[in-house]
Coordinates of C-alpha atoms and ligand atoms in Angstrom, one line a residue:
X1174 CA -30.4 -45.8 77.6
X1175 CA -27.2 -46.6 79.3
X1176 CA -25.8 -45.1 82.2
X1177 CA -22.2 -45.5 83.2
X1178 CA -21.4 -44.0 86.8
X1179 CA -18.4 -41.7 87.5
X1180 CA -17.2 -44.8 90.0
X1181 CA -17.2 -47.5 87.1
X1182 CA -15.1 -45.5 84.8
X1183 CA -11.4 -46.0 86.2
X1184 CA -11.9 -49.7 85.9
X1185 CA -13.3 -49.5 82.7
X1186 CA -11.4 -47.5 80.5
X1187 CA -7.7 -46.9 80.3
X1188 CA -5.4 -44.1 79.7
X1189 CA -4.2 -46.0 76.2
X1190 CA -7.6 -46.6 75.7
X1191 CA -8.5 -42.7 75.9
X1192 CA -5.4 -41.8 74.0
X1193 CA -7.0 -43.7 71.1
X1194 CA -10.2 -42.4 71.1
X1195 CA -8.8 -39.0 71.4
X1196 CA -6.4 -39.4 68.4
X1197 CA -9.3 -40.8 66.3
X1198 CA -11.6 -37.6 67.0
X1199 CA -8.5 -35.2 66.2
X1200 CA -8.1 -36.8 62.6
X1201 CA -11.8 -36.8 62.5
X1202 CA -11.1 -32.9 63.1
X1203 CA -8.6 -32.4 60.6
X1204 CA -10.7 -34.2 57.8
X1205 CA -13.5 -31.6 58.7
X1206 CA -15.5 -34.3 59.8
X1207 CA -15.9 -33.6 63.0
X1208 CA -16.7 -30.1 64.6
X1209 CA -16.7 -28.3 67.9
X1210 CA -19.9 -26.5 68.8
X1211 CA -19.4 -22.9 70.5
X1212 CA -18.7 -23.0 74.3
X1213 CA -21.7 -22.3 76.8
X1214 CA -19.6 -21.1 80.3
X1215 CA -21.9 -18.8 82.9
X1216 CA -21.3 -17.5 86.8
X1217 CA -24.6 -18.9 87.3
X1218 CA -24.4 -16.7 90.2
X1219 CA -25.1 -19.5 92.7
X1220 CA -22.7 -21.3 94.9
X1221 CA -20.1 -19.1 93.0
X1222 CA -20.5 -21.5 90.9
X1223 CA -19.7 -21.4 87.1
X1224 CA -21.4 -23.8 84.7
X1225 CA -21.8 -24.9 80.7
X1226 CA -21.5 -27.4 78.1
X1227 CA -19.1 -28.3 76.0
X1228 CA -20.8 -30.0 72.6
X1229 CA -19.8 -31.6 69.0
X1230 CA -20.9 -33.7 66.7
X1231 CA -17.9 -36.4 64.9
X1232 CA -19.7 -38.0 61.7
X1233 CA -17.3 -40.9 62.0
X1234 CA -18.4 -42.2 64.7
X1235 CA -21.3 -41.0 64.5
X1236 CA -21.0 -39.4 68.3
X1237 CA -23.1 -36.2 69.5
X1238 CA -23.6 -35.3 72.6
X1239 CA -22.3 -32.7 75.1
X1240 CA -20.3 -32.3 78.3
X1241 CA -22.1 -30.3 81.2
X1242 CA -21.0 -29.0 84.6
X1243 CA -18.2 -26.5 85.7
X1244 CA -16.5 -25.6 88.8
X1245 CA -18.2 -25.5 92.2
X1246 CA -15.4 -24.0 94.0
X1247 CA -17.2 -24.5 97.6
X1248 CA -17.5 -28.6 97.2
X1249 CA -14.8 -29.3 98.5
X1250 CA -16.3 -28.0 102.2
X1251 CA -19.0 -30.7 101.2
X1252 CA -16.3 -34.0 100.6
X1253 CA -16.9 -33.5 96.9
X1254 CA -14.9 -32.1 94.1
X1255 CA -14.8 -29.0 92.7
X1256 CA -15.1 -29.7 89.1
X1257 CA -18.1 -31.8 88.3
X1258 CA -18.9 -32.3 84.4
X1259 CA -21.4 -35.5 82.8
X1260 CA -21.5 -36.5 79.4
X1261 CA -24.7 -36.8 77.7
X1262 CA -24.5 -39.1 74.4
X1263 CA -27.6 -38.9 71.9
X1264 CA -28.4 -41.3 69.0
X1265 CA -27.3 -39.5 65.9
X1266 CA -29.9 -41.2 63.5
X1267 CA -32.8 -40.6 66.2
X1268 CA -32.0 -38.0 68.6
X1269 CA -33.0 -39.9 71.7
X1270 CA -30.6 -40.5 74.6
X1271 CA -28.2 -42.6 74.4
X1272 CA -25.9 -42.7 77.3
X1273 CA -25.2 -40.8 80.5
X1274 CA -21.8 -41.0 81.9
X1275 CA -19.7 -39.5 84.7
X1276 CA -17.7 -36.9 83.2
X1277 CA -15.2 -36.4 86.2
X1278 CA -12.2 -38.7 85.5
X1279 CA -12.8 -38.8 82.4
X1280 CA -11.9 -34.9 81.7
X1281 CA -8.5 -35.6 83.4
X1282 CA -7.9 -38.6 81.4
X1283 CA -8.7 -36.9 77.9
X1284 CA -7.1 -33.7 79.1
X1285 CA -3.7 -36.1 79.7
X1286 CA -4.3 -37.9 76.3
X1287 CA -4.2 -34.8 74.4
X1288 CA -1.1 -33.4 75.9
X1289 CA 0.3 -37.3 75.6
X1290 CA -0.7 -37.3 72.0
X1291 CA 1.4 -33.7 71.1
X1292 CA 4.5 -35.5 72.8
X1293 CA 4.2 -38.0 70.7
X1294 CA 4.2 -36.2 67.3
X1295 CA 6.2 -33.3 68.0
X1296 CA 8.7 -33.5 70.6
X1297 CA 12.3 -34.5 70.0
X1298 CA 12.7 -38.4 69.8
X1299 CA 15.6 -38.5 71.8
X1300 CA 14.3 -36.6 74.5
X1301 CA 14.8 -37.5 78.2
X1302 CA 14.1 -35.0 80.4
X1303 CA 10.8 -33.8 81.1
X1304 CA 9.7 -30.6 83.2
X1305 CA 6.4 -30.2 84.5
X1306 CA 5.1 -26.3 86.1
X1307 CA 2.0 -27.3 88.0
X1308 CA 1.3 -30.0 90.7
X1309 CA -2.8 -29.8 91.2
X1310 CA -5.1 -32.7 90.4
X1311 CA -4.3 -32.8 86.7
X1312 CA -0.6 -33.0 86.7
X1313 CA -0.6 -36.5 88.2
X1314 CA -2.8 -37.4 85.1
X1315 CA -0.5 -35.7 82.3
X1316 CA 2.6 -37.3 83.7
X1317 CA 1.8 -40.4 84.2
X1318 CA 0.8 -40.0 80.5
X1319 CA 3.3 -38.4 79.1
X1320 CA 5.6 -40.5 80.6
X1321 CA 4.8 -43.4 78.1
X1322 CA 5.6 -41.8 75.4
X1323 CA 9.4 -41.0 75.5
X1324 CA 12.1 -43.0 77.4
X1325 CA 12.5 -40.2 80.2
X1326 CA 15.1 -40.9 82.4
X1327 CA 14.5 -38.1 84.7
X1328 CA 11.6 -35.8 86.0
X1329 CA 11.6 -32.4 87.0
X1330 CA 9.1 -29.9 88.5
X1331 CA 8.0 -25.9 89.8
X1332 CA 5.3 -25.6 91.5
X1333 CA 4.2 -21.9 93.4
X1334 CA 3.2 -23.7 95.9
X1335 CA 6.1 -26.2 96.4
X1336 CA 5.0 -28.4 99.0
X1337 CA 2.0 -29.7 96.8
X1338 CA 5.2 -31.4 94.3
X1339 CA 4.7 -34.3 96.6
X1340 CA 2.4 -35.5 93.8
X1341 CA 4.5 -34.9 90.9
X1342 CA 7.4 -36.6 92.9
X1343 CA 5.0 -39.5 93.7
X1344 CA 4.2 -40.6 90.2
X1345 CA 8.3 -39.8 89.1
X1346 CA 8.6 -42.8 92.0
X1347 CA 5.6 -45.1 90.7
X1348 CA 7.7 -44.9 87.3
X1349 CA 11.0 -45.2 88.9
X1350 CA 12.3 -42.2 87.9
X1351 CA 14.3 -39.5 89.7
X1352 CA 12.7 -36.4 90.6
X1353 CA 13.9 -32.9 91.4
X1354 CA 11.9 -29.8 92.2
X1355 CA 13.9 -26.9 90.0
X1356 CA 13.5 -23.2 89.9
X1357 CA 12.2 -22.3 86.4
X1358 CA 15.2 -21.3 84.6
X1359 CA 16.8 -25.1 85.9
X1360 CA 13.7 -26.4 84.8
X1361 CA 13.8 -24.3 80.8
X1362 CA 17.5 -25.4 80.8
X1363 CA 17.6 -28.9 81.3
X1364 CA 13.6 -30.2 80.5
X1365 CA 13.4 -31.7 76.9
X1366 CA 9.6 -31.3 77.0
X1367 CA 7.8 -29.2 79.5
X1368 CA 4.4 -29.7 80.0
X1369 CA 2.1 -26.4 82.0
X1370 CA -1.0 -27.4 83.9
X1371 CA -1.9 -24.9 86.5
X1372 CA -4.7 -21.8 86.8
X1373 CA -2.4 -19.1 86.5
X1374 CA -3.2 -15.9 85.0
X1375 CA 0.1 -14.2 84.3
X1376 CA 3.0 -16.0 82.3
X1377 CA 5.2 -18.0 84.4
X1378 CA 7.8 -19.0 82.1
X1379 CA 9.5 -16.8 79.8
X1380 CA 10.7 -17.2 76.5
X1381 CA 14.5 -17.2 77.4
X1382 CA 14.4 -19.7 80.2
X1383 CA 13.3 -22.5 77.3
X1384 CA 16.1 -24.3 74.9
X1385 CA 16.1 -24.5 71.6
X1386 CA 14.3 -28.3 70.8
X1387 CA 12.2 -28.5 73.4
X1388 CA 8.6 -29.7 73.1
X1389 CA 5.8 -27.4 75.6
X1390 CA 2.5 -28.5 76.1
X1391 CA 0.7 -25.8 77.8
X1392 CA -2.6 -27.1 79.1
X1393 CA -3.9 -25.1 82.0
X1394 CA -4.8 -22.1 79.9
X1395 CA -8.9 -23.2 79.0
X1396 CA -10.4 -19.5 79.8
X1397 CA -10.3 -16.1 78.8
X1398 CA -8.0 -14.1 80.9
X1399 CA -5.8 -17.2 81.7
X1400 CA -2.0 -17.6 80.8
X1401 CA 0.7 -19.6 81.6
X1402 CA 3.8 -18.8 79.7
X1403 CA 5.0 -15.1 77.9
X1404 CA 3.4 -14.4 74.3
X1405 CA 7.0 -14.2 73.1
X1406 CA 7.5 -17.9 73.8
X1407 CA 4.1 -18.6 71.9
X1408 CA 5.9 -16.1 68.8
X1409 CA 9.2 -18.0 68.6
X1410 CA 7.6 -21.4 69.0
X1411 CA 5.8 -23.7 65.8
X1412 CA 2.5 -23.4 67.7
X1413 CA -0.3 -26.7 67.2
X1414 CA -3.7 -26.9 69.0
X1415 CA -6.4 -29.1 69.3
X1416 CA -8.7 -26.3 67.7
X1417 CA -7.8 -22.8 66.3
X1418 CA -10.7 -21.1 67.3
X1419 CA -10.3 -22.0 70.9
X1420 CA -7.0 -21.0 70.9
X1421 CA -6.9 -17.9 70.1
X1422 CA -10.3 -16.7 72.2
X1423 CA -9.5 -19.4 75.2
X1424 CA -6.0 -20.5 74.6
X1425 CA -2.5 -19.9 75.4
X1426 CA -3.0 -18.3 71.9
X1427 CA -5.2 -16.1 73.3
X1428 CA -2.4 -13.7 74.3
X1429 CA 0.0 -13.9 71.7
X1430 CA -2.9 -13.3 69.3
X1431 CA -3.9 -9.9 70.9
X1432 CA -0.3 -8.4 71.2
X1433 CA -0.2 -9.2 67.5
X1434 CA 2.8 -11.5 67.7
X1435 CA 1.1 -14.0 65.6
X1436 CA -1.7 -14.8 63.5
X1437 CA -4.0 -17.7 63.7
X1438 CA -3.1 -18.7 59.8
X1439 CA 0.7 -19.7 61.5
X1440 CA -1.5 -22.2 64.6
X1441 CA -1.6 -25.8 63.2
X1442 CA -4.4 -28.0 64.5
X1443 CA -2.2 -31.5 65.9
X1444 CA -4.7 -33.5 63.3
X1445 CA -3.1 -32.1 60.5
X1446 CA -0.2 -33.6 61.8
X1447 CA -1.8 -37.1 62.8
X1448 CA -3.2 -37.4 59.5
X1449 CA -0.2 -36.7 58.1
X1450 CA -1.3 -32.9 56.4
X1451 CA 1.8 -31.4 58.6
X1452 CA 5.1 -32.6 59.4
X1453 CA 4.9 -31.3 62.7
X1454 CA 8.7 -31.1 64.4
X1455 CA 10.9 -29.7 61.0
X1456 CA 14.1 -29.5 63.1
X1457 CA 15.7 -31.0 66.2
X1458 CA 16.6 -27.4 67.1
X1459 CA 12.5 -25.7 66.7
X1460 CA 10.8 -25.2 69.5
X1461 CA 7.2 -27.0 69.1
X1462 CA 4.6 -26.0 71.5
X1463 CA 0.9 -27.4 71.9
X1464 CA -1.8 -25.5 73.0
X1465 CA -4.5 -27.7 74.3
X1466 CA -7.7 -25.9 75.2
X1467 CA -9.9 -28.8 75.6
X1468 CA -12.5 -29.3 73.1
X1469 CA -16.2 -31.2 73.8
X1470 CA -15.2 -33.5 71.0
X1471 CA -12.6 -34.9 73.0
X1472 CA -15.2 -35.4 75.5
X1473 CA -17.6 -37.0 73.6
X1474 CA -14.9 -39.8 72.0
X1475 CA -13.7 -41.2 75.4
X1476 CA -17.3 -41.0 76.5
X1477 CA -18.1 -42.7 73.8
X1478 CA -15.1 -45.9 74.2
X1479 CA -16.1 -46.0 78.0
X1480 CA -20.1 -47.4 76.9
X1481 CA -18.9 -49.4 74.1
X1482 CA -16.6 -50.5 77.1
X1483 CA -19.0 -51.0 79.6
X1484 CA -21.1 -53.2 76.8
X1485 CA -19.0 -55.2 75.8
X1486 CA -17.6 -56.3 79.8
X1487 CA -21.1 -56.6 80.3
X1488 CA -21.2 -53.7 83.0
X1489 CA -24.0 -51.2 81.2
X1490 CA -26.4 -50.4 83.4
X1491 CA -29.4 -49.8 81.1
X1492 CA -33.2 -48.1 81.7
X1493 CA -35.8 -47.3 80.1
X1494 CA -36.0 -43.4 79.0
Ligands
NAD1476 P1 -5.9 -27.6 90.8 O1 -6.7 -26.5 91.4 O2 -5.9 -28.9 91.3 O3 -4.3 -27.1 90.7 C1 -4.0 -25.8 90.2 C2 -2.5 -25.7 90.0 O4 -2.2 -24.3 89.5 C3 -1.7 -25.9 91.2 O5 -0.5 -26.5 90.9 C4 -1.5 -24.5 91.8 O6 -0.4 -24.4 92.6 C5 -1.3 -23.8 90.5 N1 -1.6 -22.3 90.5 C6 -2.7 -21.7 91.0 N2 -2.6 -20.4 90.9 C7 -1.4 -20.1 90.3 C8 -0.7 -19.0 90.0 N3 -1.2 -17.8 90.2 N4 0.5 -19.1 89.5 C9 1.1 -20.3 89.3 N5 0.5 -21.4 89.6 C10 -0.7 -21.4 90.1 O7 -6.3 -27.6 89.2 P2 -6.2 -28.7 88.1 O8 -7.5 -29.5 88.2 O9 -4.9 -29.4 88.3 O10 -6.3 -27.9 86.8 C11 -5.2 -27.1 86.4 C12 -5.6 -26.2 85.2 O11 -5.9 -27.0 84.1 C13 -6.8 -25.4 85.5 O12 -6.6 -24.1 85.0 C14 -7.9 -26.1 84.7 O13 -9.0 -25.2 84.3 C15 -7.1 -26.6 83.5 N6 -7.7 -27.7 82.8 C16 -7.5 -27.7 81.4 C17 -8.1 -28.7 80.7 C18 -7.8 -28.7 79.2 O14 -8.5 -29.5 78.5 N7 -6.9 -27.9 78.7 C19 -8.8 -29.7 81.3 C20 -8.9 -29.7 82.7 C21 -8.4 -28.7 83.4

């Protein structure tokens, strides 16, 4: 069995590297050959501390495993982080054990590649200025991302808590782009693509502070209860997911769904669109918006890349098991 530690991951793997392997398990989804397993998530009642796995199976890799951990929203007090998730990779012809890795980076990279991979296919080509609404530990992640795939020429950003921007504003820099913190209707009226990554629970941006052509990637909203922009923004947009069941239970979705503004038969998963099932973007004047829930495949495939990875740069640490 190989084990690859949560410290050996950053040098191992990159965020290219993670957009592949994520691309590859989103066609894999489309051609129905890959499949989520349901979502375990429990208040363990310990630590205040919620826990589960997140599991698949892709035939074309063959990969199966699962992601465990959760949010331990006291670690911080302890020099640790508060999310703390490792992947477990099985054998699929045997069952037996095939990997353990660290799970920690590699959510924030997958989460980024996913979001990345939605620019890509369905925002505008000619697109320059991106918003971002959130400035926690993911949003360095899904800008420096996101930032590859366009030729932005400026970044701008809302944050509830403004002073914590300094992030956002630091990665703008390491790209040499300007930044600006906006309020939300500067940001809806000049952002080409706007990408959501906080833990909010009501909408923050409404559908008339967002311009006809602009791409959204909303990718804070992972749980039940949690939303991030107004179910009438979901309705007027041409919504795409990573999967349909998630979004409409866990997902931005999730609202939009339950007011009855849409149905999940009009939600596109972004493999139909990679494997070239959809067209994605139909017009430069549609608003495309990608609801990204985070699925255990996604997981499993950079998981997966990191050991091949860490075999072939010789840097597998392996035991007996
Ligand atoms: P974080 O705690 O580091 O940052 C949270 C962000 O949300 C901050 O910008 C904070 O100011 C903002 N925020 C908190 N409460 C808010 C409110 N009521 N209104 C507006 N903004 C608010 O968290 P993070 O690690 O950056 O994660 C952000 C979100 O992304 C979380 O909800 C997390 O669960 C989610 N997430 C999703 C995926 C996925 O695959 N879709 C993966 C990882 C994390």
């Amino acid at each position: 069995m190989i084990i690859v530690p949560e410290k050996a991951i950053g040098e191992l793997i990159s965020p290219s590297e993670c957009l592949a392997a994520v691309e590859q398990v989103f066609a894999s989804m489309a051609r129905r050959s890959a499949y989520n397993f349901p979502v375990i998530r429990e208040a363990i009642g310990y630590q205040d501390a919620l826990y589960g796995f997140k599991s698949g199976f892709d035939r074309d890799g063959p990969t199966l495993g699962l992601k465990a951990g959760g949010f331990w929203p006291h670690n911080m007090a302890k020099g640790i982080t508060n999310h703390q998730s490792s992947v477990f990779l099985f054998d699929a012809d045997t069952g037996r054990c095939r990997a353990i890795v660290g799970g920690n980076l590699l959510t924030a990279l997958r989460t980024a590649a996913a979001s990345s991979l939605s620019i890509r296919y369905l925002a505008r080509t000619d697109a320059k200025v991106i918003g971002i609404i959130g400035a926690g530990h993911q949003s360095a992640f899904q800008l420096r991302a996101a930032l590859g795939q366009r030729k932005f020429e400026r970044v701008v950003g809302w944050n509830v808590e403004p002073d914590m921007l300094k992030r956002v504003a630091d990665v703008a820099a390491e790209a040499g782009l300007p930044f600006e913190p906006v309020s939300l209707d500067q940001l809806g009226a000049v952002a080409d693509v706007i990408i959501t990554i906080t833990s909010s629970f009501n909408a923050i941006l409404k559908a008339d502070q967002v311009r006809p052509g602009t791409h959204i990637a909303c990718m804070g909203t992972d749980t039940k209860g949690k939303q991030e922009v107004e179910a009438a923004l979901v309705a007027k947009a041409t919504v795409f997911t990573d999967e349909i069941a998630q979004s409409v239970t866990i997902g931005e979705c999730q609202h939009a769904i339950s007011a009855g503004l849409i149905k999940d038969s009009q939600i596109t998963e972004i493999g139909q669109v990679i494997i070239g099932k959809h067209p994605g973007r139909s017009s430069a004047d549609e608003i495309t918006l990608f609801d990204g829930t985070g699925v255990g495949l996604q997981d499993l495939a950079v998981a997966s890349a990191v050991v091949d990875l860490a075999i072939a740069k010789g840097a597998a640490i392996e035991v007996e098991f």
